[in-house]
Structures are given as C-alpha cells and as structure tokens.
PDB file of C-alpha atoms in Angstrom:
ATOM      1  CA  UNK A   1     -18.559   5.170 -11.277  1.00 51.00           C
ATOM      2  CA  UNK A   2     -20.756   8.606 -12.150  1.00 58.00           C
ATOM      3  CA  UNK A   3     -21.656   8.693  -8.814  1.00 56.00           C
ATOM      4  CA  UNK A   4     -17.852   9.518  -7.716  1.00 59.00           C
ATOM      5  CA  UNK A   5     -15.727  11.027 -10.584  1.00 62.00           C
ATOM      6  CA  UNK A   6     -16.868  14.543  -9.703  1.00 68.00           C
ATOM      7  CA  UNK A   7     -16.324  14.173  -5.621  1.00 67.00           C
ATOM      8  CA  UNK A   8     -13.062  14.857  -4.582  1.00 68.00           C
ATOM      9  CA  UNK A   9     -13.366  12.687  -1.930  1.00 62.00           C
ATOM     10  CA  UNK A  10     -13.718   9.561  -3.346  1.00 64.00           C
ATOM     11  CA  UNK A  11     -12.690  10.030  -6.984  1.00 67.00           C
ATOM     12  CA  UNK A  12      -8.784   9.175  -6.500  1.00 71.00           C
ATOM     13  CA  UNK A  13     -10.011   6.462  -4.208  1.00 67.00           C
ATOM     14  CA  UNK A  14     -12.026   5.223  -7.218  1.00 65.00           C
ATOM     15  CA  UNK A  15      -9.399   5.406  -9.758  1.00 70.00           C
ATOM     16  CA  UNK A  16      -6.977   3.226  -7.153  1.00 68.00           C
ATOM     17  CA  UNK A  17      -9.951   0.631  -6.671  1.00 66.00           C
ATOM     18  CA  UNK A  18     -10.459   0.204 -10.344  1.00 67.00           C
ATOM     19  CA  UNK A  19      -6.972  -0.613 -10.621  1.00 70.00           C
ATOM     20  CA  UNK A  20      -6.427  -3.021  -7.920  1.00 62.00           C
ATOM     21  CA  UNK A  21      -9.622  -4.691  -9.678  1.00 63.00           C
ATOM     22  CA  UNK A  22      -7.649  -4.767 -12.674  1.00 65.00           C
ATOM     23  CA  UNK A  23      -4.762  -5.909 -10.987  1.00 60.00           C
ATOM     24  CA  UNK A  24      -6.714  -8.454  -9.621  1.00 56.00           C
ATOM     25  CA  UNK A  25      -8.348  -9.763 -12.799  1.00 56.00           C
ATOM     26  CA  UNK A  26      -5.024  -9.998 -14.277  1.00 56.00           C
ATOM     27  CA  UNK A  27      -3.797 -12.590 -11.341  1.00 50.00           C
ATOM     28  CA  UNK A  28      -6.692 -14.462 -11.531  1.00 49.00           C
ATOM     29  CA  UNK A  29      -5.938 -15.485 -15.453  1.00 45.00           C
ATOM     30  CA  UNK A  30      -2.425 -15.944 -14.514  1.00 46.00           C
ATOM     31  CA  UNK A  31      -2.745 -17.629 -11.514  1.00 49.00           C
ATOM     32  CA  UNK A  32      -4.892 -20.929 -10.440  1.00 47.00           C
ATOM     33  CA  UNK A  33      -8.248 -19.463  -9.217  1.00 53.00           C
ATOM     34  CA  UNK A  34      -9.438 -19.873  -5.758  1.00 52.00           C
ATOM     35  CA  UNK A  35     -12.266 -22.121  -5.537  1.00 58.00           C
ATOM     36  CA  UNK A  36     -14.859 -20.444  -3.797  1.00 60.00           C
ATOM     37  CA  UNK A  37     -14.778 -23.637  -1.213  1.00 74.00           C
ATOM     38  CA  UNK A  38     -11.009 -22.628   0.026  1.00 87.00           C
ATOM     39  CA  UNK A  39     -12.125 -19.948   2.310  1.00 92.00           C
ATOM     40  CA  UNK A  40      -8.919 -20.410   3.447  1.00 94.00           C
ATOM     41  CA  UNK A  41      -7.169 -19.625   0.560  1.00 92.00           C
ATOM     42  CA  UNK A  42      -9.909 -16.246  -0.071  1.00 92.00           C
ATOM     43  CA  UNK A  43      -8.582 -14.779   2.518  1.00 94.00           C
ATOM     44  CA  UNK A  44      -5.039 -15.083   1.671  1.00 94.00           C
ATOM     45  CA  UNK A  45      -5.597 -13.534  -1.994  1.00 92.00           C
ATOM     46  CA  UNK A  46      -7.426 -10.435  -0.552  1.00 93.00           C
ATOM     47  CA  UNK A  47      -4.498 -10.022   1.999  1.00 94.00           C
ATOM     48  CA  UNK A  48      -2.255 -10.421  -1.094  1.00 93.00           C
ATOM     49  CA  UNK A  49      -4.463  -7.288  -2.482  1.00 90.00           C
ATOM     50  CA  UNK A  50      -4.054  -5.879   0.650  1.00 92.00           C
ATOM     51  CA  UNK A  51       0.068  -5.626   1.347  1.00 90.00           C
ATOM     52  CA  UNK A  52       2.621  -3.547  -0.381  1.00 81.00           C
ATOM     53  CA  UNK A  53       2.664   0.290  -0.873  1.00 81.00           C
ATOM     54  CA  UNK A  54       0.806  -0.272  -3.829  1.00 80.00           C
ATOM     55  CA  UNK A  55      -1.818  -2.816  -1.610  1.00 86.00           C
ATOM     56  CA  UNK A  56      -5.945  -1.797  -1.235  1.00 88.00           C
ATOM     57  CA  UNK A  57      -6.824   0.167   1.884  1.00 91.00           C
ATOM     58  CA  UNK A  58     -10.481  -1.310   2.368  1.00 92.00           C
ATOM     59  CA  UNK A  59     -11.414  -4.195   1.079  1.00 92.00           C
ATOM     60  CA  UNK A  60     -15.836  -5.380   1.240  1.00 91.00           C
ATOM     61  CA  UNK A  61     -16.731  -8.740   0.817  1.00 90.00           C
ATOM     62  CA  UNK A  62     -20.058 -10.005   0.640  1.00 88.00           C
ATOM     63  CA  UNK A  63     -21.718 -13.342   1.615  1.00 88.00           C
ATOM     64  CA  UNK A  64     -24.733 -14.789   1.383  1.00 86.00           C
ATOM     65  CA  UNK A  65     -26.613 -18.156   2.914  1.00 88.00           C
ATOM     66  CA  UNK A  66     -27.015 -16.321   6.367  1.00 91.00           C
ATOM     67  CA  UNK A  67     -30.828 -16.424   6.007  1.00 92.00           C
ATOM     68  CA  UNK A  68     -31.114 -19.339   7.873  1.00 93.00           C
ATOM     69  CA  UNK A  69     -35.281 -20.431   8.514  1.00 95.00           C
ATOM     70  CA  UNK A  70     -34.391 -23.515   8.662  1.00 96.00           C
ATOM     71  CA  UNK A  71     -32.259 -26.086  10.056  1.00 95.00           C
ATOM     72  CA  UNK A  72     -29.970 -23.578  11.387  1.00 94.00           C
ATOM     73  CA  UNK A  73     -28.070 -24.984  13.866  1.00 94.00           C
ATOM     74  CA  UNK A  74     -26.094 -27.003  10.997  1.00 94.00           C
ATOM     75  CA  UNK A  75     -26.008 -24.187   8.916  1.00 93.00           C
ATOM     76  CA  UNK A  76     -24.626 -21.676  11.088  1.00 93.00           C
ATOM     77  CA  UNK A  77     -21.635 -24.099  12.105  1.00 94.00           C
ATOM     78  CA  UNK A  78     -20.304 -24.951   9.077  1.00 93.00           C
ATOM     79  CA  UNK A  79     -20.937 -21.076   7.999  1.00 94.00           C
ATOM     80  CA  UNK A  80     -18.838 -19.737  11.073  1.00 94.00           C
ATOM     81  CA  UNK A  81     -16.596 -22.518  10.639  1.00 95.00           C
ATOM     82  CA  UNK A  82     -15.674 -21.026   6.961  1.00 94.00           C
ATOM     83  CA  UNK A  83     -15.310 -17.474   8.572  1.00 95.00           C
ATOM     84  CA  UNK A  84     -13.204 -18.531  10.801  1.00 96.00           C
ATOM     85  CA  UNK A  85     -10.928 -19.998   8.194  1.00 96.00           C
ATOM     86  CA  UNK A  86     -11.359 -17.006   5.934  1.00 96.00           C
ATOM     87  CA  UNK A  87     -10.012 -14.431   8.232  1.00 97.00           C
ATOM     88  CA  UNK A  88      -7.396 -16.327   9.149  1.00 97.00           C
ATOM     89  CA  UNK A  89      -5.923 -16.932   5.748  1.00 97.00           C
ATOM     90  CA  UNK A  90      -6.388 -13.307   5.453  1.00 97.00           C
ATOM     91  CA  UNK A  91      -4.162 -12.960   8.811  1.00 97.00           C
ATOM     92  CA  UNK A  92      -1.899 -15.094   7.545  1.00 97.00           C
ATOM     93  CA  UNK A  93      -1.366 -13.262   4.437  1.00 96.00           C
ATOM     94  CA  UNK A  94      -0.954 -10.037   6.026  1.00 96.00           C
ATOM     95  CA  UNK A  95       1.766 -10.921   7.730  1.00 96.00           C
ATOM     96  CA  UNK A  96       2.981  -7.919  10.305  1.00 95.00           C
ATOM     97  CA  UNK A  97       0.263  -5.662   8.317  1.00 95.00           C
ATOM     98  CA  UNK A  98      -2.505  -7.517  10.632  1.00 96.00           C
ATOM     99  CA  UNK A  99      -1.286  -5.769  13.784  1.00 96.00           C
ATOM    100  CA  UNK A 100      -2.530  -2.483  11.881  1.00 95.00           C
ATOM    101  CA  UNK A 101      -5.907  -3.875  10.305  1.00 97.00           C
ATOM    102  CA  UNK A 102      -9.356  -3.890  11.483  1.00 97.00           C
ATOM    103  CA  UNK A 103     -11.956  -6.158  10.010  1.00 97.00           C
ATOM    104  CA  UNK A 104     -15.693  -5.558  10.246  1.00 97.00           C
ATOM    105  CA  UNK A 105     -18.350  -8.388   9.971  1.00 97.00           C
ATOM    106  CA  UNK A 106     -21.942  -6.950   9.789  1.00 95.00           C
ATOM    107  CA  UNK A 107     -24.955  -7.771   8.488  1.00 92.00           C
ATOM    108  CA  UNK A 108     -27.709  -5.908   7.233  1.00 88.00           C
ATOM    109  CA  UNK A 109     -30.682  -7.231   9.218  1.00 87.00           C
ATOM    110  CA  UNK A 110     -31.285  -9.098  12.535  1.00 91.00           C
ATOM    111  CA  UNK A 111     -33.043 -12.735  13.245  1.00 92.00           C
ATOM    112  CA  UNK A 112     -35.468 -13.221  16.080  1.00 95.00           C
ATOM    113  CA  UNK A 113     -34.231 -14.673  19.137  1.00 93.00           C
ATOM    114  CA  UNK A 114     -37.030 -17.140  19.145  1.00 93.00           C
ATOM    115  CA  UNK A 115     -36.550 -20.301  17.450  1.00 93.00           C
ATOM    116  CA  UNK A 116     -39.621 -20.917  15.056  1.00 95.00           C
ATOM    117  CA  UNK A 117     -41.474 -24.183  14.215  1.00 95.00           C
ATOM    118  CA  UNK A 118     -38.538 -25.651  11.275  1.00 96.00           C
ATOM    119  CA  UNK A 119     -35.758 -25.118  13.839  1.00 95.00           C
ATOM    120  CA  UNK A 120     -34.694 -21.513  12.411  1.00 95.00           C
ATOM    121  CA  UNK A 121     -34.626 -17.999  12.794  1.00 95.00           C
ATOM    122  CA  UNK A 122     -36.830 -15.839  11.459  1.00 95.00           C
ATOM    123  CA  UNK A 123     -35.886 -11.667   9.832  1.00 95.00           C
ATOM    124  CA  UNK A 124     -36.010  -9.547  13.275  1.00 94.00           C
ATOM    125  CA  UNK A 125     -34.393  -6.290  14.693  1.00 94.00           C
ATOM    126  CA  UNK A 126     -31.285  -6.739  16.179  1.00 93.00           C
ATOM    127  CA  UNK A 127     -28.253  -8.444  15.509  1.00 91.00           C
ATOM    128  CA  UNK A 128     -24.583  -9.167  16.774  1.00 90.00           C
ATOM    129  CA  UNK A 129     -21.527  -6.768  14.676  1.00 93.00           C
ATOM    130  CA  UNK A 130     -17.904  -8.136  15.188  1.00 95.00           C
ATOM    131  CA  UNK A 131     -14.996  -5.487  14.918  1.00 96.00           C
ATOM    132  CA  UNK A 132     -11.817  -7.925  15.161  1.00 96.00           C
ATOM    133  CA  UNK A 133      -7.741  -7.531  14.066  1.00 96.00           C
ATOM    134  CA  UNK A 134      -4.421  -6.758  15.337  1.00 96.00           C
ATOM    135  CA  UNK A 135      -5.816  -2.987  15.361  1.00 96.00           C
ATOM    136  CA  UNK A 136      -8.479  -3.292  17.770  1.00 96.00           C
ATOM    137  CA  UNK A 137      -7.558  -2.397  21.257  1.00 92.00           C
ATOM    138  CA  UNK A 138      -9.322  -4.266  23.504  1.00 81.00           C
ATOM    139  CA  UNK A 139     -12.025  -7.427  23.484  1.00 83.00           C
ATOM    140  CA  UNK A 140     -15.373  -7.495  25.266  1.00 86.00           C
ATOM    141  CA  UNK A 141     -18.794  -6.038  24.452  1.00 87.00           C
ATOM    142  CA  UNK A 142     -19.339  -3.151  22.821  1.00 84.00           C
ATOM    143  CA  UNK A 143     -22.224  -1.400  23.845  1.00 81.00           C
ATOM    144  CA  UNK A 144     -25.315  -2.497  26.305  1.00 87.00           C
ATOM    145  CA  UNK A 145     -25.820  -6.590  25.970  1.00 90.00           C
ATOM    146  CA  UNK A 146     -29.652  -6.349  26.564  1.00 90.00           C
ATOM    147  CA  UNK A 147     -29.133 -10.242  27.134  1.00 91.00           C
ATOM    148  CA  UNK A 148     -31.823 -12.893  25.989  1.00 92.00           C
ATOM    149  CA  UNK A 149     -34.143 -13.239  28.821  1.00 94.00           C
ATOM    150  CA  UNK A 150     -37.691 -13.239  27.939  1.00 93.00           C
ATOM    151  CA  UNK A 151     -38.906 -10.019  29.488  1.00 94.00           C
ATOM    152  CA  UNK A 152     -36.174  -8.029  27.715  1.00 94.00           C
ATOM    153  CA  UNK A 153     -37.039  -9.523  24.073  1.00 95.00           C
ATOM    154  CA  UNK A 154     -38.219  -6.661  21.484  1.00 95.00           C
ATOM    155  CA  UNK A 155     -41.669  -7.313  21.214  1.00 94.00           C
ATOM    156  CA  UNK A 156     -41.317 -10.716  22.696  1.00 93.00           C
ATOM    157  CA  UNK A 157     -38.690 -12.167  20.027  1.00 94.00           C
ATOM    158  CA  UNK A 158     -36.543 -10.079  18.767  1.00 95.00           C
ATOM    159  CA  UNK A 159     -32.874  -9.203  20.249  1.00 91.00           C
ATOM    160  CA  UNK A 160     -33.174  -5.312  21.738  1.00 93.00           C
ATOM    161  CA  UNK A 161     -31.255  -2.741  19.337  1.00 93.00           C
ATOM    162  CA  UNK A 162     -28.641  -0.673  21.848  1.00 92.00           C
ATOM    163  CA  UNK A 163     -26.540   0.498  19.364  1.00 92.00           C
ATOM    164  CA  UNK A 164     -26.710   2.480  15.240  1.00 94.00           C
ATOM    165  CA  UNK A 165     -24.667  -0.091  13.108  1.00 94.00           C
ATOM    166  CA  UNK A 166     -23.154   3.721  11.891  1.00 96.00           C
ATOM    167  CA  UNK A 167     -21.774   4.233  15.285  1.00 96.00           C
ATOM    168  CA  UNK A 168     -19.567   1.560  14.945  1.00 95.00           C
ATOM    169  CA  UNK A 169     -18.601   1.987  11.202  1.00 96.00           C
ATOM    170  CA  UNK A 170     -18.333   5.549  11.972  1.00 97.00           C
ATOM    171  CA  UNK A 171     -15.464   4.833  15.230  1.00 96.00           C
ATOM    172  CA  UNK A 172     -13.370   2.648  12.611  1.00 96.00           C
ATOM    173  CA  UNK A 173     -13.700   4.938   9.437  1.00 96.00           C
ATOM    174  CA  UNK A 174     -12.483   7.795  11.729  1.00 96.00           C
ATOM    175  CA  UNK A 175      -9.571   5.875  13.263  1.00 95.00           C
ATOM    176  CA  UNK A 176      -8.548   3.707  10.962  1.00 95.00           C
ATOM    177  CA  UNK A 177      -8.727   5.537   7.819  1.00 94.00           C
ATOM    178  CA  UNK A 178      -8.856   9.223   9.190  1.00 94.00           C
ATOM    179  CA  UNK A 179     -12.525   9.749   8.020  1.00 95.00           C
ATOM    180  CA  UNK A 180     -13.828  13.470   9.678  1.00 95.00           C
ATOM    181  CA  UNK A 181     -17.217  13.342  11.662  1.00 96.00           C
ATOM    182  CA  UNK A 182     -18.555  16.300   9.165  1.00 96.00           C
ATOM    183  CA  UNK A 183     -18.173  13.919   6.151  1.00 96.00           C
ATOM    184  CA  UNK A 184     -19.345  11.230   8.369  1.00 96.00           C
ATOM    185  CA  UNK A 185     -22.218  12.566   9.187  1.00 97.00           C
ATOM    186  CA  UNK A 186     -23.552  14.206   5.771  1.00 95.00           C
ATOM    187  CA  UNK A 187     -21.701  12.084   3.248  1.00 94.00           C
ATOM    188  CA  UNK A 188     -20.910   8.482   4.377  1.00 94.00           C
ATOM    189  CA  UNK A 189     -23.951   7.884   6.327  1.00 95.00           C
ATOM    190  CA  UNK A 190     -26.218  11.051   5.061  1.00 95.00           C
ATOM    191  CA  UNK A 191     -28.117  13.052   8.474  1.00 96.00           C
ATOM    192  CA  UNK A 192     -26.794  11.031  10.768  1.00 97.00           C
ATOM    193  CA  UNK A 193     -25.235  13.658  13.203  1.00 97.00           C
ATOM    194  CA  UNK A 194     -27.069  11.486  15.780  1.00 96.00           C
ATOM    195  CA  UNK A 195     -25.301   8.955  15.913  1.00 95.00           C
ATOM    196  CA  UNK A 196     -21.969   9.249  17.703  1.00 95.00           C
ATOM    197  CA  UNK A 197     -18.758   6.957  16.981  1.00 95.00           C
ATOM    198  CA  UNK A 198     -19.590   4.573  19.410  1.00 90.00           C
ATOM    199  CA  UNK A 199     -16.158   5.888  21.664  1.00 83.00           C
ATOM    200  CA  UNK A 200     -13.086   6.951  21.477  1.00 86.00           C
ATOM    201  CA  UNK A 201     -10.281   4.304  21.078  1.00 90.00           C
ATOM    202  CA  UNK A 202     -11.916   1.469  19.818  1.00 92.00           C
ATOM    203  CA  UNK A 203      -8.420   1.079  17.653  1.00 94.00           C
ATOM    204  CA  UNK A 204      -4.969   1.026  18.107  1.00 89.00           C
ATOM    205  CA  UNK A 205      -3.406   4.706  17.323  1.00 72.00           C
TER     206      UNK A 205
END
C-alpha cells in the first residue's frame, strides 16, 4: 500500500480496491464460500465483484499447477477444462457487462516445445497469451505464429518469441481502461518505449 498512497495515479484506485476487498470479505462470512473446486462458481463471484456502478474495474487472479514436467497431457486437460468453466461462470455472471469486458490469460514463463523423457514440458522461452470477451473485436492470431516445425524451434526446443507480453497488456490497458502510452511506457511497464501496443483495435470502442 506505501508503494501507491502518494501516486495520484493509482492511489484512488487503491482506496476502491481495498474496499471491494472488504466488501468481499464481508460476503464471504455471510455467504456459503466457494470451494476452490467450483471453478464454476469462482467465476460467478468475481463477476458479482465485477457488476454494478459500485463493481471492480480489473480484477487478477492467479493460478498455479501449470508447471507441468510431468505427465502433462492429463494435467493440462483437466486444468483447461477448469478454465474453461471458470470464465464462463464469470460470463455468466456478467450478464450484458461481458459484451464490454476483456479477459487476459498469461503466464509468466514459456515450456519447451519438446516433450522430455517423463512425458512433460520443461521451463523454455515462449509461450501462448489469450486475450478473450465480448470486448475483443476479432479472433485469430495475434502476432507472427513461428509454428512448431523443427528448424524454426529456439535453440532447437523452445517455441520462437514474436511478440513483448507488454505489447499486448499495453493494447488492452490503453483501450479498455484508457491507460496513456507515456504512463505506459515509464510507469506500468518502466523503459519500455520499445514496445508498441501490439495494434490498434484489438477491442471493441
């Protein structure tokens, strides 16, 4: 909290955040809890956060298990399987609010395109970033698909990076939520003039 109360940026946004938390806390003891199995159901409390005048802008979510060495073929099924169901309990509770909502799903390293020796992946370069909801304007790649064949591997194993992560956070912050490219570039994703919004109209004005 330090870190914002003296930016004028982000210090209202703060003060709203800490009070949806609250807000939050205080449905949680008066409400059943939502077992972290219902994915389902996760998604429909955050839209719940989410709608109303008085409803959270951006909402982060973390989740772990992705790491997959082994056995992943298993693993990543049932994982996508519970994304799947998480985003659309969160489109279901949104309601006519998911025509104007964008959702991000990113993670913060890549996996080798190789399979290893236990039927995994192993930490490499690259990786795939999904921008999804009623606000996006159009499906398809994003980007250069570098593809999988052999000879076009990053150092023989590794998908081939084509795009900054930032370039695509950077197109949604600045449509979606009205975000400047000077603040962009200095203060959300510090000396990283660089890197362009990946293009103009990724999102539905």
């Amino acid at each position: 909290q330090d870190l914002y109360v003296d930016d004028p940026l982000l210090r209202t946004n703060l003060a709203r955040g800490l009070a949806i938390d609250a807000r939050a806390m205080a449905a949680g003891d008066a409400e059943t809890p939502v077992s972290r199995r219902d994915l389902t159901g996760l998604g429909q409390a955050i839209g719940r956060l989410m709608t109303g005048r008085a409803g959270a802008d951006v909402v982060a979510l973390s989740s772990d298990g992705w790491d997959t060495h082994v056995g992943q073929d298993d693993q990543l099924r049932r994982r996508l399987a519970g994304l799947d169901q998480l985003i659309a309990g969160l489109k279901t509770a949104l309601g006519p609010e998911w025509s104007s909502t964008a959702v991000v799903v990113a993670t913060e390293f890549g996996r080798t395109a190789r399979v290893n020796g236990t039927r995994g992946t192993d930490h490499g370069t690259a990786s795939t970033l999904m921008v999804m909801g009623g606000a996006v304007r159009r499906g398809g790649l994003i980007g250069d698909w570098p593809t999988l064949a052999a000879n076009r591997l990053f150092e023989d194993r590794d998908v081939a990076p084509t795009l900054d992560v930032r370039s695509v956070f950077k197109s949604v912050l600045r449509e979606q939520l009205g975000v400047d490219r000077a603040a962009l570039d200095s203060r959300v994703f510090p000396d990283s003039a660089a890197e362009a919004p990946v293009y103009e109209g990724l999102l539905r004005a």
